[in-house]
PDB file of C-alpha atoms in Angstrom:
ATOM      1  CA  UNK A   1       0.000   0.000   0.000  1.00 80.00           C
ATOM      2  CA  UNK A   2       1.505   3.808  -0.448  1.00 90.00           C
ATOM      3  CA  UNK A   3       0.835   6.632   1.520  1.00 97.00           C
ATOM      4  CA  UNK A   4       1.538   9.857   0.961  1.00 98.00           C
ATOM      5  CA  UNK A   5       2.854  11.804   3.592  1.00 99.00           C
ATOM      6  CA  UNK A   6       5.167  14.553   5.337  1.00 99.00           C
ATOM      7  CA  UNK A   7       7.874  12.930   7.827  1.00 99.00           C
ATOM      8  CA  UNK A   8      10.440  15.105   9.639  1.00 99.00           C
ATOM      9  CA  UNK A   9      12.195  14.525  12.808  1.00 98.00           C
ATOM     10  CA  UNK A  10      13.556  11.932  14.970  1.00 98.00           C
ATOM     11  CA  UNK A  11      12.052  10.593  17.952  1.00 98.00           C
ATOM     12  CA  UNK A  12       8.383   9.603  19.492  1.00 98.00           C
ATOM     13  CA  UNK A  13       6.153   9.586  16.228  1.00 99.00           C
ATOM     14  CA  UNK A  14       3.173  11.425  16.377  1.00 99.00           C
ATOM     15  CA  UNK A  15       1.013  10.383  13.816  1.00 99.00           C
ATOM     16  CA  UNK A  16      -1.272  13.827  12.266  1.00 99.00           C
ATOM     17  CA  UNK A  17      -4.682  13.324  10.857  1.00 99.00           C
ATOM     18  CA  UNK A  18      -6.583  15.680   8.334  1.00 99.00           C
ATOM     19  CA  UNK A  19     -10.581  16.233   8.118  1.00 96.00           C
ATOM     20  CA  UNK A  20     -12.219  15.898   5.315  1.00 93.00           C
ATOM     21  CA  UNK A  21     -11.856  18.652   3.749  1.00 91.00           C
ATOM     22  CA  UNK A  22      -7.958  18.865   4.847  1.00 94.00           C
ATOM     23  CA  UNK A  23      -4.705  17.866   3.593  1.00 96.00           C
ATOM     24  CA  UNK A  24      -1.576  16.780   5.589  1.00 98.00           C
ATOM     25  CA  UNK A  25      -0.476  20.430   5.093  1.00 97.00           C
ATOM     26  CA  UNK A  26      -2.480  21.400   7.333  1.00 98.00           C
ATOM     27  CA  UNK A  27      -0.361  20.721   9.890  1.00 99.00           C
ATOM     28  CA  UNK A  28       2.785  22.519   8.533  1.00 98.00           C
ATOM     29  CA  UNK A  29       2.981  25.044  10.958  1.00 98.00           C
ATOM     30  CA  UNK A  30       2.500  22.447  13.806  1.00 97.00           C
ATOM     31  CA  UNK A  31       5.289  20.394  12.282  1.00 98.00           C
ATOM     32  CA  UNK A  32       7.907  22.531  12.901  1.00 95.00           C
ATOM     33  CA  UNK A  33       8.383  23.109  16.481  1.00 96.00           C
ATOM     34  CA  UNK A  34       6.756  19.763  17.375  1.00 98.00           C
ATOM     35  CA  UNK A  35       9.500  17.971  14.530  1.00 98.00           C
ATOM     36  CA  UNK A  36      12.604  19.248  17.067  1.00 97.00           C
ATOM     37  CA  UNK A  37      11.135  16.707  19.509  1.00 97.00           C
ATOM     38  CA  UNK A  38       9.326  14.109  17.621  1.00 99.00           C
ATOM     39  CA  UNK A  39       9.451  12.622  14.388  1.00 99.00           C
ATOM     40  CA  UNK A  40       6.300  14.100  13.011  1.00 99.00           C
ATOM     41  CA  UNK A  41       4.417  12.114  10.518  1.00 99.00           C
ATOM     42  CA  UNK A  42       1.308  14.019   8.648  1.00 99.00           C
ATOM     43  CA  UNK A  43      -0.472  11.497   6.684  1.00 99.00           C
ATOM     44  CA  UNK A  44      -2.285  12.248   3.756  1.00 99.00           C
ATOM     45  CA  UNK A  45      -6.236  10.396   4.075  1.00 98.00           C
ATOM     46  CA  UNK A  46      -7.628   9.246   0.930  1.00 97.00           C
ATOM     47  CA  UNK A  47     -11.282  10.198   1.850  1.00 97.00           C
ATOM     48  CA  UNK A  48     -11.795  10.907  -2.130  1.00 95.00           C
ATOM     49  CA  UNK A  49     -10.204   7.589  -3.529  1.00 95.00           C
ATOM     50  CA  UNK A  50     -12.029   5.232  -1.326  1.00 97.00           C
ATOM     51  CA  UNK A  51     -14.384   2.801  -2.649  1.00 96.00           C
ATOM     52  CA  UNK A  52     -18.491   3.047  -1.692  1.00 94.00           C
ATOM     53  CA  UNK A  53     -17.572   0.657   0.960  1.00 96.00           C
ATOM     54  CA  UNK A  54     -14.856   1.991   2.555  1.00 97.00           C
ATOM     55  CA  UNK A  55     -16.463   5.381   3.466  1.00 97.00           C
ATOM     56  CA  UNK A  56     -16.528   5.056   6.724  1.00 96.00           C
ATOM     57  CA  UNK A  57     -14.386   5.155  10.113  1.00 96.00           C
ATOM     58  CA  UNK A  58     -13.313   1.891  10.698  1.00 96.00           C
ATOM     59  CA  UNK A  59     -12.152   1.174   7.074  1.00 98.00           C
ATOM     60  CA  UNK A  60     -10.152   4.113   7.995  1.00 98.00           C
ATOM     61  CA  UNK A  61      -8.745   3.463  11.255  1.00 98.00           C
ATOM     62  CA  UNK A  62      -7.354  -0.067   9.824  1.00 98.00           C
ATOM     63  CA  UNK A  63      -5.638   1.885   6.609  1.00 98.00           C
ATOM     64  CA  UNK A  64      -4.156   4.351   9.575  1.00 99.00           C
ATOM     65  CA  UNK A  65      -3.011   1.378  11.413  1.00 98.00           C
ATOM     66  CA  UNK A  66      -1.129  -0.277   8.462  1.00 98.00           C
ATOM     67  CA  UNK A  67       0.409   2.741   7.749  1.00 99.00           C
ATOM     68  CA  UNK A  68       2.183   2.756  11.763  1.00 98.00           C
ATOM     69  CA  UNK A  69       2.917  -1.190  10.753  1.00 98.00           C
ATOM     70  CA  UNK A  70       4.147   0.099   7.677  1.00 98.00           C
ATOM     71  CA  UNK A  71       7.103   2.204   9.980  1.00 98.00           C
ATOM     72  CA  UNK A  72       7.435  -0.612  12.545  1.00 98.00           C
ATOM     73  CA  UNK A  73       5.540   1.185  15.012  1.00 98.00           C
ATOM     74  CA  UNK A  74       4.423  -0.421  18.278  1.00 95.00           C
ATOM     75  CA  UNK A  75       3.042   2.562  19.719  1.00 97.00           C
ATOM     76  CA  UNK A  76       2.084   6.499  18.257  1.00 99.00           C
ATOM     77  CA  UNK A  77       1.533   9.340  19.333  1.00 99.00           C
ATOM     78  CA  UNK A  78      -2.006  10.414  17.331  1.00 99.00           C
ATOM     79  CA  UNK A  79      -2.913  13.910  16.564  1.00 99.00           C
ATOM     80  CA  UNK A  80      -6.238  14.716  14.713  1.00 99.00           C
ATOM     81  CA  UNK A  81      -8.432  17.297  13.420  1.00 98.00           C
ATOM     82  CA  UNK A  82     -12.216  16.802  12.779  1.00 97.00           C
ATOM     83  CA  UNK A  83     -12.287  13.257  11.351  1.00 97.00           C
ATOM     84  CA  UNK A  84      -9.328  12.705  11.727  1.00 98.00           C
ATOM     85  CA  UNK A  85      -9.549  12.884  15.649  1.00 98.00           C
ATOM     86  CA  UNK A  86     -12.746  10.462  15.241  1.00 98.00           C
ATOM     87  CA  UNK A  87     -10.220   8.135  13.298  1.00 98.00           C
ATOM     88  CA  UNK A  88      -7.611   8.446  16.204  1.00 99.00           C
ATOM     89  CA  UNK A  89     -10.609   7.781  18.816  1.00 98.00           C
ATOM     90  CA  UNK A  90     -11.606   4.741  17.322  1.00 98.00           C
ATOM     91  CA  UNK A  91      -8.302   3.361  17.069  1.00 98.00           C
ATOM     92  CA  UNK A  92      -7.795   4.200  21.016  1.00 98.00           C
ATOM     93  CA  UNK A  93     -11.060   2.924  21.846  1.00 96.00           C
ATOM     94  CA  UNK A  94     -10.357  -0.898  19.475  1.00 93.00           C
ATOM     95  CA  UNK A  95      -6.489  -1.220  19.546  1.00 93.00           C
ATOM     96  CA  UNK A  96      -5.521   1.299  22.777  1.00 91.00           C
ATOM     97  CA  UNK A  97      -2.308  -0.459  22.994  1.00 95.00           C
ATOM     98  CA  UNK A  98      -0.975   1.111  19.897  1.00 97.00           C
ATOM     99  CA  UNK A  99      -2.020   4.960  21.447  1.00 98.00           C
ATOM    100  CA  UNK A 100       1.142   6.544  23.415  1.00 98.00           C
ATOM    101  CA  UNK A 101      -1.339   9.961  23.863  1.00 99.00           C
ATOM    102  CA  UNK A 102      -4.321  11.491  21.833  1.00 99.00           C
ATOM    103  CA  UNK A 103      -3.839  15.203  20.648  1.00 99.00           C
ATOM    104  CA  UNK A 104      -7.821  15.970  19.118  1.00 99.00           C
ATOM    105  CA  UNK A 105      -8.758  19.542  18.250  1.00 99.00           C
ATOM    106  CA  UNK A 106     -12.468  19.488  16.706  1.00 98.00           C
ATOM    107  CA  UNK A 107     -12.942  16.198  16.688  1.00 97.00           C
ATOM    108  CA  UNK A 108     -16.286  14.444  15.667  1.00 96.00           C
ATOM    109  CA  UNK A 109     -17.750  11.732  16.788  1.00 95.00           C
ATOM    110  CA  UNK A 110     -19.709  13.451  19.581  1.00 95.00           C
ATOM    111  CA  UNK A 111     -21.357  16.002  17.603  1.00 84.00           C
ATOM    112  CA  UNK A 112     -20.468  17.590  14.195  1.00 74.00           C
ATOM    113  CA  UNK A 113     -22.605  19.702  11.992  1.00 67.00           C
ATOM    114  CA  UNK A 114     -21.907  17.530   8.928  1.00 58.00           C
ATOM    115  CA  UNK A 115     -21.983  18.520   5.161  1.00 56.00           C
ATOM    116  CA  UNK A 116     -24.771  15.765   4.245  1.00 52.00           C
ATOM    117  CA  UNK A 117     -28.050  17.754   4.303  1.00 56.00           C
ATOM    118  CA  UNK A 118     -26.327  21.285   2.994  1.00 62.00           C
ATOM    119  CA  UNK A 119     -23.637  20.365   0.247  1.00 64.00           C
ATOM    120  CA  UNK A 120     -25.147  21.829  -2.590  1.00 64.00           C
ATOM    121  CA  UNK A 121     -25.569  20.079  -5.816  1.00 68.00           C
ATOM    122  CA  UNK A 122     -23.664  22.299  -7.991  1.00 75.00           C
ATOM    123  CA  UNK A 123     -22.293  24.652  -5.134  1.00 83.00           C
ATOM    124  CA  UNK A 124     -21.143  28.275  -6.250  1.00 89.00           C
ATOM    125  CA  UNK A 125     -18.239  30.419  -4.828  1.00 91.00           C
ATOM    126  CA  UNK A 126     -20.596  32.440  -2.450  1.00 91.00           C
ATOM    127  CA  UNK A 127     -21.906  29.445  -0.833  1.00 89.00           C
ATOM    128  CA  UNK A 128     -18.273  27.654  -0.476  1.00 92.00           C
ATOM    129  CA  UNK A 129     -17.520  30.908   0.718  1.00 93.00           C
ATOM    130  CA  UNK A 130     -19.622  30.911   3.697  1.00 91.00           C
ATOM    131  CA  UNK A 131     -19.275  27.398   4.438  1.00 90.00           C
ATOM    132  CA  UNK A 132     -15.533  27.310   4.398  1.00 92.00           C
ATOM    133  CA  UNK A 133     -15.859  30.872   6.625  1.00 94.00           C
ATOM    134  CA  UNK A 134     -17.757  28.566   9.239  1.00 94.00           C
ATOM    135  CA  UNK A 135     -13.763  26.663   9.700  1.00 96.00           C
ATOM    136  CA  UNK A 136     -12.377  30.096  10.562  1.00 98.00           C
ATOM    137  CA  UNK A 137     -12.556  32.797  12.888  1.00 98.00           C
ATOM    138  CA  UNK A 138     -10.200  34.647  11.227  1.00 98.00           C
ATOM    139  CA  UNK A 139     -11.662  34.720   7.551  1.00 96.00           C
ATOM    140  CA  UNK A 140      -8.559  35.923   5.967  1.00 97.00           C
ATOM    141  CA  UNK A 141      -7.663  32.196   6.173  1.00 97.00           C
ATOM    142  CA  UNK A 142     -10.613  32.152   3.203  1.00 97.00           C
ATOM    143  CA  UNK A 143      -8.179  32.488   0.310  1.00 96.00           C
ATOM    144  CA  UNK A 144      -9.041  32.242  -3.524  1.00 95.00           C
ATOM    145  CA  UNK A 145      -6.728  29.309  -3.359  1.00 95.00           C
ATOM    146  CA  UNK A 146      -8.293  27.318  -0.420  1.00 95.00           C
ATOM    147  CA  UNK A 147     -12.267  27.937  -2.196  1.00 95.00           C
ATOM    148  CA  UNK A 148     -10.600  27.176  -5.790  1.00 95.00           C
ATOM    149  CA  UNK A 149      -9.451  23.881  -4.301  1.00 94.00           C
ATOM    150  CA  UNK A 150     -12.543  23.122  -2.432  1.00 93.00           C
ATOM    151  CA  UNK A 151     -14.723  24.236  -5.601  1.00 93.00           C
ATOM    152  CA  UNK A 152     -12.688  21.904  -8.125  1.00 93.00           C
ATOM    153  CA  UNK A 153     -13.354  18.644  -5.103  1.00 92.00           C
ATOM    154  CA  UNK A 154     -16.860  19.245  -5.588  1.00 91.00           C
ATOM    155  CA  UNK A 155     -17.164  19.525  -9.738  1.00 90.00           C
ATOM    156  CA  UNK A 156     -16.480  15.685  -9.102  1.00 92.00           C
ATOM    157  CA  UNK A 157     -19.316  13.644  -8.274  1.00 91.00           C
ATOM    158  CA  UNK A 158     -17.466  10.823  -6.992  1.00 94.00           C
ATOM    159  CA  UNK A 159     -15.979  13.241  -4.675  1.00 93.00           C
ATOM    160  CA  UNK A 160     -19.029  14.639  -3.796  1.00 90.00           C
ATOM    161  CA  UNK A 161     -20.514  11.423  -2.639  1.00 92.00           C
ATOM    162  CA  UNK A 162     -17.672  10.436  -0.773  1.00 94.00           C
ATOM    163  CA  UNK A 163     -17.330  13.540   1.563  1.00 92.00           C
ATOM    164  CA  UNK A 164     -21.267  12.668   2.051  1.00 90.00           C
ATOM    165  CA  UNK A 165     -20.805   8.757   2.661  1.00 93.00           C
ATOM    166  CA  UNK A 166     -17.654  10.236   5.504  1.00 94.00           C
ATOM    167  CA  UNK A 167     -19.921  12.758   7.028  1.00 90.00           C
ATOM    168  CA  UNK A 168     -22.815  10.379   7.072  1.00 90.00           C
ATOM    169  CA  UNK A 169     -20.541   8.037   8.896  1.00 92.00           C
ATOM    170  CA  UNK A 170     -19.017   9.960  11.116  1.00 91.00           C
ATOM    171  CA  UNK A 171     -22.894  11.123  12.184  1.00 90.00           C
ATOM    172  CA  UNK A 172     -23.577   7.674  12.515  1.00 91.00           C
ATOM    173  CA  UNK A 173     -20.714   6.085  14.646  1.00 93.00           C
ATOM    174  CA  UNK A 174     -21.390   8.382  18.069  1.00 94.00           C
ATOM    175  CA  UNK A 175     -18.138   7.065  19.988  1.00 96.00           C
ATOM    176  CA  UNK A 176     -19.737   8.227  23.525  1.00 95.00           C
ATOM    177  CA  UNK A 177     -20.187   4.639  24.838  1.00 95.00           C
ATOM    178  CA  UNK A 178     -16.878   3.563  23.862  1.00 96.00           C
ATOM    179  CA  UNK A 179     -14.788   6.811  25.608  1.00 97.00           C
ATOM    180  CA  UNK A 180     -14.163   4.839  28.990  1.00 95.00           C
ATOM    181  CA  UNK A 181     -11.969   2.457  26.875  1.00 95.00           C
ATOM    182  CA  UNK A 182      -9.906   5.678  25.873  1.00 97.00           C
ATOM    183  CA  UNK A 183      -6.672   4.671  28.342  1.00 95.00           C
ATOM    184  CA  UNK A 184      -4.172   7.480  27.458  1.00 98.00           C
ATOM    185  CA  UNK A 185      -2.991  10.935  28.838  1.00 99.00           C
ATOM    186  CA  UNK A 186      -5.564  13.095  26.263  1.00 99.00           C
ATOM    187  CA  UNK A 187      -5.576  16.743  25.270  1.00 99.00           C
ATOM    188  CA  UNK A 188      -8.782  18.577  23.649  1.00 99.00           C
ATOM    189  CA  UNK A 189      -7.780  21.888  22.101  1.00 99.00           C
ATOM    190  CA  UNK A 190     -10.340  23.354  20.717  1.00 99.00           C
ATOM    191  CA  UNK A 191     -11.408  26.717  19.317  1.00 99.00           C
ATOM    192  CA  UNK A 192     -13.764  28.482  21.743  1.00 99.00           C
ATOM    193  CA  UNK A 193     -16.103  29.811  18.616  1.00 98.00           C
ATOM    194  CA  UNK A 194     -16.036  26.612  16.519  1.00 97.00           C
ATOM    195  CA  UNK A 195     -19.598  26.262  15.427  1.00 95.00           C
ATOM    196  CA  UNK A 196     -19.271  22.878  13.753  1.00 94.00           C
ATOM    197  CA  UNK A 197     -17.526  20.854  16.877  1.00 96.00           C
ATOM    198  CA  UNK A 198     -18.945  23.286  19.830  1.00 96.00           C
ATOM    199  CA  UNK A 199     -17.536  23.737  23.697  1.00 97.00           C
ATOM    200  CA  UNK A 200     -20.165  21.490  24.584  1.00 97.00           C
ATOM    201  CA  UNK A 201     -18.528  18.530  22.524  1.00 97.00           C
ATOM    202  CA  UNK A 202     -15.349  19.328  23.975  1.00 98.00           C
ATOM    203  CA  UNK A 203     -16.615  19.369  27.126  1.00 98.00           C
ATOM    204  CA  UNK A 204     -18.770  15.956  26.925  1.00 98.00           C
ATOM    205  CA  UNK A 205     -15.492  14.758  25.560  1.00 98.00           C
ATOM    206  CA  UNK A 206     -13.477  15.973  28.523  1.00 98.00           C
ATOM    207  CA  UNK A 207     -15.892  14.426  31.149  1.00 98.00           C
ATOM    208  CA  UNK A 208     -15.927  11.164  29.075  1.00 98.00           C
ATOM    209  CA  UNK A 209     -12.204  10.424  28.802  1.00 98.00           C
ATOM    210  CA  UNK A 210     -10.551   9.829  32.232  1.00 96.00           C
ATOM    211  CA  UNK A 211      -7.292  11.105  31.598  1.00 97.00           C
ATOM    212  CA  UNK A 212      -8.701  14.113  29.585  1.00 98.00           C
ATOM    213  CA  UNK A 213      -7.718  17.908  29.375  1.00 98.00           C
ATOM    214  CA  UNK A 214      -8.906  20.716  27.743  1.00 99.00           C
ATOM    215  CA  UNK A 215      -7.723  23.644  26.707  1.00 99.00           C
ATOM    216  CA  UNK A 216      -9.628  26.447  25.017  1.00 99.00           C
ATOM    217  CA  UNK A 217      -8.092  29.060  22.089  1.00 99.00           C
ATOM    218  CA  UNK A 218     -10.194  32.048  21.969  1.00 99.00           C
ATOM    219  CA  UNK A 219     -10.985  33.484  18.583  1.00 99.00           C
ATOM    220  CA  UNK A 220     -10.518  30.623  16.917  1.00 99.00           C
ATOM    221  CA  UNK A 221     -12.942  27.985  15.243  1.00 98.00           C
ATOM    222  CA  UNK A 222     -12.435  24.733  13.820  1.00 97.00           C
ATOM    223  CA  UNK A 223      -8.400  24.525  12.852  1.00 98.00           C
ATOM    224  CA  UNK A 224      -6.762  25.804  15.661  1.00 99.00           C
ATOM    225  CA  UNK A 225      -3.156  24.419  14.440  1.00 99.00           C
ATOM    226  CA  UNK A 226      -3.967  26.805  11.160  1.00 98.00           C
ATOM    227  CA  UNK A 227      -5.628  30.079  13.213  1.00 98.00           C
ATOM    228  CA  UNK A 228      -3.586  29.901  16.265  1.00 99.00           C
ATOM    229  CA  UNK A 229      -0.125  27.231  15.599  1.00 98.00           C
ATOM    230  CA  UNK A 230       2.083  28.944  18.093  1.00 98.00           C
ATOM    231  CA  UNK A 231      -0.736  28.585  20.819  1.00 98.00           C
ATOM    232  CA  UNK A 232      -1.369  25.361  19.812  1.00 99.00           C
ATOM    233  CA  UNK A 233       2.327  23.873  19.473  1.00 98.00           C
ATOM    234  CA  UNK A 234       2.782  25.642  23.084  1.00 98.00           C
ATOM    235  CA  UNK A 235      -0.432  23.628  24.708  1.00 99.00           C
ATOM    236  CA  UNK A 236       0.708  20.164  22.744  1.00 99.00           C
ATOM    237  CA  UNK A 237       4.357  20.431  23.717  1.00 98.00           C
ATOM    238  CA  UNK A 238       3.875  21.278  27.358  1.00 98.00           C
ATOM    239  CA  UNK A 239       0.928  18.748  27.389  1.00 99.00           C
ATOM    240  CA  UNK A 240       3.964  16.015  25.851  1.00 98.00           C
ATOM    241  CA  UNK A 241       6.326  16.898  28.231  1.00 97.00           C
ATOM    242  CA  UNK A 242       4.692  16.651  31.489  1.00 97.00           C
ATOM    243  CA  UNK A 243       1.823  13.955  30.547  1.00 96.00           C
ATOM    244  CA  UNK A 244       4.631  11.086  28.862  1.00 93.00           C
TER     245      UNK A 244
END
């Protein structure tokens, strides 16, 4: 199998997870100061190439697991965004051995305003405009670039019915009942206005998880490692160094 991914550093890997929408860029800005420490693996997800069956989260989790196999990993750190934190949950919750720590910033699999009952059939700029806004506090983080990428997803119609399949998915696998099996140190940060993952998810997910924390950004949304990445390396490395 071949992934596509950014690897730099030497050390504990931590293992970084995209939403949906994402790419393993997304973490760029995280990868620096957390690559001085750890060998920081961003792992592109290939939510648009999967096949009608494999839409879902625990077709996921196993690709995600032979990909840590793949570098001889017995144990990860796992960082995740969005779906990508409902992919590292659900390995935690299954396979906890091979989960050193959880790192989940607007996470679903609690609650998440999905994309399956609003995606437009042939969505225009304005409306990817104001969806992608809802990701951002900050809305000069809305660039051309970001909606002409988005935009050019959607003309596909495979693509299309794949991010619906995922956010179906994620809608229907609540991981609530399966939290108490989550047995590793575990930070939340999470954007204090993010209107598709609320506070109140966070905070279900804090009381849920016994070795939980949770950390707030203020004026921040759904991507805190792209709004806020100094804030956000800060809380993960302190959280790294006195939790491990």
């Amino acid at each position: 199998m071949k992934y596509n991914f950014i690897d730099k550093g030497k050390g504990r890997p931590i293992i970084m997870l995209h939403g949906i929408f994402g790419h393993a860029s997304n973490w760029k800005d995280i990868i620096e100061p957390l690559s001085k420490g750890y060998r920081t693996l961003a792992l592109e997800l290939p939510y648009l190439e999967l096949k009608k069956d494999d839409c879902n989260i625990a077709y996921l989790s196993e690709y995600v697991s032979k990909f840590a196999d793949s570098h001889g990993f017995n144990k990860a750190i796992y960082m995740g965004n969005s779906l990508g934190g409902h992919i590292a949950l659900d390995i935690a919750t299954r396979d906890h051995e091979r989960v050193e720590a959880l790192i989940l910033t607007g996470s679903s699999g609690l609650f998440e305003r999905g994309y399956e009952n609003d995606l437009q059939i042939h969505p225009t700029k304005t409306y990817l405009y104001k969806k992608i806004g809802e990701i951002f506090f900050d809305k000069s983080h809305v660039t051309e670039e970001l909606i002409d990428d988005v935009y050019n997803i959607l003309l596909n119609r495979k693509n299309k019915i794949n991010i619906i399949r995922l956010s179906k998915s994620a809608k229907s696998y609540n991981i609530k009942d399966q939290l108490k099996f989550v047995d590793c140190p575990t930070i939340l940060i999470w954007g204090k206005q993010d209107p598709i993952t609320p506070p109140s998810a966070a905070l279900e997910f804090e009381q849920s998880i016994k070795k939980a924390e949770l950390k707030f950004i203020d004026n921040c949304c759904h991507a805190p490692m792209i709004e806020h990445p100094g804030k956000f390396g800060k809380l993960a490395l302190e959280f790294l160094s006195t939790r491990l």
